[in-house]
mmCIF file of C-alpha atoms in Angstrom:
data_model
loop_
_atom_site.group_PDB
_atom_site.id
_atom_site.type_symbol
_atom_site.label_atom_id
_atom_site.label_comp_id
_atom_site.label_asym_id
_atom_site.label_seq_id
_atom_site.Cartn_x
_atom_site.Cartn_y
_atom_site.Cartn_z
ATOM 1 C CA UNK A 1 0.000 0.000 0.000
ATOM 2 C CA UNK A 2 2.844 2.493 0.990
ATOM 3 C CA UNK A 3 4.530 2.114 -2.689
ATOM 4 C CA UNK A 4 1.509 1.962 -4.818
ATOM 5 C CA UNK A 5 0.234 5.357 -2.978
ATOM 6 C CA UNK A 6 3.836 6.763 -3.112
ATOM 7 C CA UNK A 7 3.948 6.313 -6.859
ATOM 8 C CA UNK A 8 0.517 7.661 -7.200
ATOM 9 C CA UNK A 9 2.125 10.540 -5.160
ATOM 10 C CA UNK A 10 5.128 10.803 -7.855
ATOM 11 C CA UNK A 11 3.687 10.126 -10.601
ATOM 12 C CA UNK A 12 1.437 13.049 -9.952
ATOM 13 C CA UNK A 13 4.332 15.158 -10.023
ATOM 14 C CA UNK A 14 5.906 13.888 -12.989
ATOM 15 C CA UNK A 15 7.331 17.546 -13.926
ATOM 16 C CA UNK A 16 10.430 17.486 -11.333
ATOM 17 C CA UNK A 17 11.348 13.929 -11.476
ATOM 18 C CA UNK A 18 13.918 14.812 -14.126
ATOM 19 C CA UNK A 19 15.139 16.141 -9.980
ATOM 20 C CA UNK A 20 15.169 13.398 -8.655
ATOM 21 C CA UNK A 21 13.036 11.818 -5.699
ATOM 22 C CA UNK A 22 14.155 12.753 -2.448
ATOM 23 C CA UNK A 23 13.924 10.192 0.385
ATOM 24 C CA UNK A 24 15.786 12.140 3.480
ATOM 25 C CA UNK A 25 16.126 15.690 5.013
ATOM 26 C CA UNK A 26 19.762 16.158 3.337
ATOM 27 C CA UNK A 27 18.110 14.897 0.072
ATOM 28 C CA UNK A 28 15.595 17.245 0.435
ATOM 29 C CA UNK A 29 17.197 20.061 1.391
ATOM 30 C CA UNK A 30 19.343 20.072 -1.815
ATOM 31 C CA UNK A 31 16.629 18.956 -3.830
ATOM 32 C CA UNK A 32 16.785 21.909 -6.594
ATOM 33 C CA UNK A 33 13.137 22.155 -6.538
ATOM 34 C CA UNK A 34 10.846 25.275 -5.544
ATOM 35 C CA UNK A 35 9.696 26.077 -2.005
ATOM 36 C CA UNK A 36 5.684 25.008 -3.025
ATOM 37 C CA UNK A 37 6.627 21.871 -4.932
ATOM 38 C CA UNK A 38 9.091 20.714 -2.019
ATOM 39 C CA UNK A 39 6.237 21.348 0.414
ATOM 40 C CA UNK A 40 3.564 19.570 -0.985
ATOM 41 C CA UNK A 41 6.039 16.477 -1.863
ATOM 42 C CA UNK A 42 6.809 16.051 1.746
ATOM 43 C CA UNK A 43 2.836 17.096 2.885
ATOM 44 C CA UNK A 44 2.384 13.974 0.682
ATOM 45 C CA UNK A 45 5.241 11.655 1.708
ATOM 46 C CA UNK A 46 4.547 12.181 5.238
ATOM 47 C CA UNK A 47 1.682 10.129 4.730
ATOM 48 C CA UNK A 48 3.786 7.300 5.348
ATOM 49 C CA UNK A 49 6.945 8.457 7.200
ATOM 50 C CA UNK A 50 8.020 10.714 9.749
ATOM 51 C CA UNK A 51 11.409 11.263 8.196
ATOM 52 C CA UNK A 52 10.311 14.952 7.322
ATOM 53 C CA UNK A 53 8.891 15.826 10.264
ATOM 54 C CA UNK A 54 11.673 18.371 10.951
ATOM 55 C CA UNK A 55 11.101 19.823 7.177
ATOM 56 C CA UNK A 56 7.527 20.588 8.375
ATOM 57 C CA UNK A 57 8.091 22.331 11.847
ATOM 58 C CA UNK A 58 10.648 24.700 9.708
ATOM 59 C CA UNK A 59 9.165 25.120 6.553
ATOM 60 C CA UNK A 60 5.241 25.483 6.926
ATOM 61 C CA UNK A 61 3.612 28.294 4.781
ATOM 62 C CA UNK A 62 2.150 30.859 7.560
ATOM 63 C CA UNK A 63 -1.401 33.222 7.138
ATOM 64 C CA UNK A 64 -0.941 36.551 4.586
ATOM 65 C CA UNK A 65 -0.975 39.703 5.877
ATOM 66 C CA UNK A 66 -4.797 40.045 4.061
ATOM 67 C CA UNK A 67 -5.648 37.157 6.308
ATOM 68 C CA UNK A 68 -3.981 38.414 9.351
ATOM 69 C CA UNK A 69 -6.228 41.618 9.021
ATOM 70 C CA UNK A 70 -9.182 40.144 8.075
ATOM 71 C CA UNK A 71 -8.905 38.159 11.495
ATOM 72 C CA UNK A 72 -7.887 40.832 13.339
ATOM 73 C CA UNK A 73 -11.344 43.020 12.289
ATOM 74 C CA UNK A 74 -13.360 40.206 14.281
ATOM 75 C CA UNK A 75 -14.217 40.520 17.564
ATOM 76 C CA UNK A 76 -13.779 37.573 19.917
ATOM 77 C CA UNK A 77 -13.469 36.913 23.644
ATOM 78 C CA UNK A 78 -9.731 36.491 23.642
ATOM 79 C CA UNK A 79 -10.455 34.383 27.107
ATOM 80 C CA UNK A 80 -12.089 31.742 25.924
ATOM 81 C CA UNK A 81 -10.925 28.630 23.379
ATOM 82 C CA UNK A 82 -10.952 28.510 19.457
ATOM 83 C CA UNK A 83 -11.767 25.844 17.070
ATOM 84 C CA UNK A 84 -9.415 25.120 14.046
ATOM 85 C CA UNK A 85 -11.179 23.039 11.495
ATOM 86 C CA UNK A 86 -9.736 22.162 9.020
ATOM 87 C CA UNK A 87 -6.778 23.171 10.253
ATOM 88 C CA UNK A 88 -3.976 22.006 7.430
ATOM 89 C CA UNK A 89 -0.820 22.211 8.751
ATOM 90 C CA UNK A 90 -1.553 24.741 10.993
ATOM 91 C CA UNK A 91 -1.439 28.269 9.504
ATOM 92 C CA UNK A 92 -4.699 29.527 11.553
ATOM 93 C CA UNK A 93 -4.048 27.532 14.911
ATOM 94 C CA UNK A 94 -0.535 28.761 15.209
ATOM 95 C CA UNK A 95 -1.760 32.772 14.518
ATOM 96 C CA UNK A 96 -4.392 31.822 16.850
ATOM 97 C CA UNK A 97 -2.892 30.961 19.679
ATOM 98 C CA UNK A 98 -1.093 33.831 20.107
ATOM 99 C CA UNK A 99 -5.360 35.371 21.019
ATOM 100 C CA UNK A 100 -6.637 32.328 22.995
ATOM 101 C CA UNK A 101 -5.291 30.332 25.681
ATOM 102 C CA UNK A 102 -6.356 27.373 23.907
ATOM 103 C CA UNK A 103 -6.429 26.161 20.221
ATOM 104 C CA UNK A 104 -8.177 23.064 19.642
ATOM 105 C CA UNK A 105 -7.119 22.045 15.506
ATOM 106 C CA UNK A 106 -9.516 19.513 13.952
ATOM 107 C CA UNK A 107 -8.362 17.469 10.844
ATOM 108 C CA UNK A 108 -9.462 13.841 9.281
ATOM 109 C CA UNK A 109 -5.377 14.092 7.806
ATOM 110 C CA UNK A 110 -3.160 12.759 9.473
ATOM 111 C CA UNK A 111 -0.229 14.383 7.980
ATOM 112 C CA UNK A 112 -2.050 17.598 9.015
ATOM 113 C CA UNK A 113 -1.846 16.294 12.707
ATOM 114 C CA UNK A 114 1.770 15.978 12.660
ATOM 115 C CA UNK A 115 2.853 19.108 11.150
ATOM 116 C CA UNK A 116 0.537 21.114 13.301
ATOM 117 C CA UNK A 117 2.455 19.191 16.457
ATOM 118 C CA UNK A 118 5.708 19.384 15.083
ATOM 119 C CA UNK A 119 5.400 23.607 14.794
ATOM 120 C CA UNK A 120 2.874 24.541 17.503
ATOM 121 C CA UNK A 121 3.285 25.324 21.010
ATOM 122 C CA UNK A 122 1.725 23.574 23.763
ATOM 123 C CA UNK A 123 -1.504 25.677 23.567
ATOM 124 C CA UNK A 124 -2.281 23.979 20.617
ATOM 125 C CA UNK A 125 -3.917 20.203 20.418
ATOM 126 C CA UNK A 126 -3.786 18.916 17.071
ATOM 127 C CA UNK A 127 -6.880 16.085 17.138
ATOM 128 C CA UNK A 128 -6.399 13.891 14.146
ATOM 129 C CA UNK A 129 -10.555 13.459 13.508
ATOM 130 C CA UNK A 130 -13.111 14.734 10.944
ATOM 131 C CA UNK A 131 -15.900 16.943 11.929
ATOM 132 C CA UNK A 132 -19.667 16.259 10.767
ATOM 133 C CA UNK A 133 -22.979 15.724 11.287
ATOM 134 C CA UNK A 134 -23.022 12.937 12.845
ATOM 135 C CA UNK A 135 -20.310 10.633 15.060
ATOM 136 C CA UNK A 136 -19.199 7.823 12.726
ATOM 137 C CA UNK A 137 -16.737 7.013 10.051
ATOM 138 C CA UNK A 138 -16.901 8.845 6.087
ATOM 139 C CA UNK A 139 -14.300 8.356 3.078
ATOM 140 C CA UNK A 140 -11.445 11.254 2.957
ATOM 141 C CA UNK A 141 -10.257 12.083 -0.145
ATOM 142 C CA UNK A 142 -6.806 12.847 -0.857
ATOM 143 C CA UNK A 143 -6.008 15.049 -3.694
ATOM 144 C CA UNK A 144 -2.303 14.273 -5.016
ATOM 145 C CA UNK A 145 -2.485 17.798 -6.938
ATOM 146 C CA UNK A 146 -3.311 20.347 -4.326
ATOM 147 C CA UNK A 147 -4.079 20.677 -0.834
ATOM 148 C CA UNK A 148 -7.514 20.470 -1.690
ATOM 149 C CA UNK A 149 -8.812 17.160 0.627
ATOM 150 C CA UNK A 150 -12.417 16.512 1.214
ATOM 151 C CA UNK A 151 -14.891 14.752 3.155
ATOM 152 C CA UNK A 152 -17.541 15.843 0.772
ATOM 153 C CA UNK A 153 -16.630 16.055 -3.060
ATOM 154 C CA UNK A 154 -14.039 15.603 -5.674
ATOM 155 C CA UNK A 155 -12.458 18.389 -7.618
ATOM 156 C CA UNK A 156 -13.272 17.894 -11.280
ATOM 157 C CA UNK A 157 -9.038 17.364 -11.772
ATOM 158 C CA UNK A 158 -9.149 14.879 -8.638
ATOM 159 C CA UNK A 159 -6.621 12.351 -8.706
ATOM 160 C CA UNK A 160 -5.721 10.776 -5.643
ATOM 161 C CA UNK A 161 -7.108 8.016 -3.119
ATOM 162 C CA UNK A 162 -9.548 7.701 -0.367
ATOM 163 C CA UNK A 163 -9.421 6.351 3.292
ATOM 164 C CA UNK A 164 -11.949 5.847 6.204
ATOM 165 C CA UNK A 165 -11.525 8.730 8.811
ATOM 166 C CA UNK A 166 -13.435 8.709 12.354
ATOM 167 C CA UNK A 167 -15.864 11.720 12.433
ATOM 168 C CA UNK A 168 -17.852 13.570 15.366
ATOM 169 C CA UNK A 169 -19.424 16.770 16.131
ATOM 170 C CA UNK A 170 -18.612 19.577 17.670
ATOM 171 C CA UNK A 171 -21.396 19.290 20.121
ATOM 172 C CA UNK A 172 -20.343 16.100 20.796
ATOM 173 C CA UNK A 173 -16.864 17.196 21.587
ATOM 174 C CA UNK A 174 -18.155 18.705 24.850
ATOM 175 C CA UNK A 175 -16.065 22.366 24.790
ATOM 176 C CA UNK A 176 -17.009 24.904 27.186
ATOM 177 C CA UNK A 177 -16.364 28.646 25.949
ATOM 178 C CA UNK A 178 -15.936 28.562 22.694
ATOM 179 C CA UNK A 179 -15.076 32.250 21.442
ATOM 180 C CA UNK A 180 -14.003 31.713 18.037
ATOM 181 C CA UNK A 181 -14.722 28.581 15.057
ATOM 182 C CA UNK A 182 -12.901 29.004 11.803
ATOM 183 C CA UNK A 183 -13.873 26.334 9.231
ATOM 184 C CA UNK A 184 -12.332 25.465 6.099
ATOM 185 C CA UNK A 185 -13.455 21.508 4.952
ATOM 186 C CA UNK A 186 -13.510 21.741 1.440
ATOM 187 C CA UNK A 187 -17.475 21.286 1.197
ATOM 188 C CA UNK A 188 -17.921 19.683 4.744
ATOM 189 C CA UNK A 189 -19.168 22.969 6.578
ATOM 190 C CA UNK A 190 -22.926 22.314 6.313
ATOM 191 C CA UNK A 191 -22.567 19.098 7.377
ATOM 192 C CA UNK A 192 -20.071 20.547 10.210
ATOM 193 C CA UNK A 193 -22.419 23.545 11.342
ATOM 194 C CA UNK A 194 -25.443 20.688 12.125
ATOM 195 C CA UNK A 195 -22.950 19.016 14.448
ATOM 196 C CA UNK A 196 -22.640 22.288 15.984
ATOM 197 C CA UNK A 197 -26.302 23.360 16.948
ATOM 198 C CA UNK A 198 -25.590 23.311 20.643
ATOM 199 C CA UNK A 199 -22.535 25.099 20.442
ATOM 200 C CA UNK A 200 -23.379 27.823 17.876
ATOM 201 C CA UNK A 201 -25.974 28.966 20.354
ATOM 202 C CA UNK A 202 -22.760 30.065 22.637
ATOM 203 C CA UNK A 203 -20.460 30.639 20.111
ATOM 204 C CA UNK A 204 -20.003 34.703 19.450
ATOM 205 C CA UNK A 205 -17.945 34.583 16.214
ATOM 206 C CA UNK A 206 -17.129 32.411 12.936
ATOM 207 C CA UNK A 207 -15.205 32.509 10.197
ATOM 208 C CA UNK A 208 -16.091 29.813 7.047
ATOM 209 C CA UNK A 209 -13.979 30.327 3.931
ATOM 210 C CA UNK A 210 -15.982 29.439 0.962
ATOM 211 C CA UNK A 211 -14.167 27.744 -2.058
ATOM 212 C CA UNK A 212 -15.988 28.121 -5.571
ATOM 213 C CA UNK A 213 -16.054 24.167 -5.967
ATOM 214 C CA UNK A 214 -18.386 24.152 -3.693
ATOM 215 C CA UNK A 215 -19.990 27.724 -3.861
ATOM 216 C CA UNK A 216 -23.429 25.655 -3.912
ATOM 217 C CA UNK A 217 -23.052 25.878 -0.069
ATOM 218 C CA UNK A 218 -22.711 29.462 0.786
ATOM 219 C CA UNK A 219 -26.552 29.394 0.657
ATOM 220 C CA UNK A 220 -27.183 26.451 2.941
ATOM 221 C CA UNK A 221 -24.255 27.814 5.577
ATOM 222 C CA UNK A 222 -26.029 31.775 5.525
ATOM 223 C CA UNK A 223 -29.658 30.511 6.143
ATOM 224 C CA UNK A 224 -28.444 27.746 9.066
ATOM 225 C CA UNK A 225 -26.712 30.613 10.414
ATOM 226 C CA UNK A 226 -29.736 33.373 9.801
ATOM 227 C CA UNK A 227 -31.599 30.843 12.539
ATOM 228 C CA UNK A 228 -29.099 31.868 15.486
ATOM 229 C CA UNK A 229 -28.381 35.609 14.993
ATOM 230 C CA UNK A 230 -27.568 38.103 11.800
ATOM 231 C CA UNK A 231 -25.126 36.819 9.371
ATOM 232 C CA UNK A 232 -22.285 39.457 8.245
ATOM 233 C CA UNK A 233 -21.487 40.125 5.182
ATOM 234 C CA UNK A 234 -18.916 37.753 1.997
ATOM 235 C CA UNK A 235 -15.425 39.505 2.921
ATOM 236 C CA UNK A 236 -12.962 38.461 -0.189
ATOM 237 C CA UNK A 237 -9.095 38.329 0.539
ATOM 238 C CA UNK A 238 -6.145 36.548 -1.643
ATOM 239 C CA UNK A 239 -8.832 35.820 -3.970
ATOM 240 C CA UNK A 240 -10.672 33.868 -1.349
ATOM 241 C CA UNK A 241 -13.979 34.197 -0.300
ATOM 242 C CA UNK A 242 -14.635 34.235 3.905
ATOM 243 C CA UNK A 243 -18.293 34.450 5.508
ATOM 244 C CA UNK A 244 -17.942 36.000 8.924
ATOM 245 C CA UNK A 245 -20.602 36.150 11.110
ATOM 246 C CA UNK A 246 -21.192 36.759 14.700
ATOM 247 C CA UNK A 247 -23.477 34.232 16.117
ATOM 248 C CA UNK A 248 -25.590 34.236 19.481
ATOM 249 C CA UNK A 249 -28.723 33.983 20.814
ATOM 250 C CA UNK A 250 -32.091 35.891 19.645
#
């Protein structure tokens, strides 16, 4: 299983192997590849080793400046905890932490997992679970091309493989105080937001980035939300699209 997905993984990057295939950090480091191709080589690889582990604490992408600001407009209890989900290899939990005591950074990848533990600090708990409706167990999708992994549905260019990931919901999860939920699934945040009815009912601010894939959502997502308290305006940054909302009771 760990060479057939590895040459999936290769194969899919067919325009550096003329470079050569790294298989350590030395390898790596001298690998005359770019910075993006590099990272997403060893977000892949790390599928099935560890070896790269240092690579990712040191060389994780980090939020824009656009982002940082965009964040930084919202208005959150700084005392209380905030949900990651989705959280990739940790770009949002790591900025976040430095505004809540605790980060709690869902995602059904495991590679996600360990980067986020390998750079983050110990206010940070990287929980290696998807996020849904409903407590169970739903196919993750792996896309071999871009960071672009699903729960829900396949890019039109998908190529990649699937694997059973343990899910729950947020409710479920049991979190007291939550000030802040950002939420960025790839098509899972409808599904996500029903797991959350209990906690949305608490939970002053969100932030739910909205990819045109699966633009179909931003509908479902607004009127869920309309039912707890008003629902902000589309705010687009780095030619992304983020709902943010501030959510309470009537």
């Amino acid at each position: 299983l760990y060479n057939s997905r590895l040459k999936q993984i290769r194969k899919s990057m067919l325009h550096v192997a003329m470079l050569g295939w790294p298989d350590t950090i030395d390898q790596l480091n001298a690998w005359p590849a770019g910075q993006t191709v590099k990272r997403n080589y060893v977000m892949f690889y790390s599928h099935f080793t560890d070896a790269f582990l240092p690579y990712l604490a040191i060389n994780t992408s980090s939020l824009t400046e656009s982002e940082k600001q965009l964040l930084d407009s919202m208005k959150f209890n700084e005392g209380m905890v905030a949900l990651d989900v989705g959280a990739a290899d940790g770009n949002y939990s790591t900025y976040l932490a430095s505004r809540f005591p605790m980060v709690y950074a869902y995602d059904p990848n495991i590679v996600a997992a360990k980067a986020i533990r390998a750079r983050s600090g110990l206010n940070v708990e990287a929980i290696n679970i998807g996020l849904s409706s409903s407590r169970g167990e739903e196919d993750f999708y792996v896309h071999l091309t871009y960071l672009h992994n699903s729960m829900r549905i396949k890019y039109e260019d998908y190529s990649g493989y699937s694997y059973k990931v343990k899910t729950d919901t947020i409710d479920n999860r049991c979190l007291d105080k939550v000030g802040f939920i950002k939420i960025d699934t790839e098509g899972a945040e409808y599904d996500i937001l029903l797991g959350a009815a209990e906690t949305l009912k608490k939970t002053p601010s969100l932030m739910i980035e909205l990819h045109p894939p699966f633009k179909e959502n931003e509908e479902k997502v607004r009127s869920l939300l309309s039912g707890y308290n008003k629902v902000e305006k589309v705010h687009k940054v780095d030619m992304q699209s983020y709902l943010l909302c501030n959510v309470g009771r009537k």
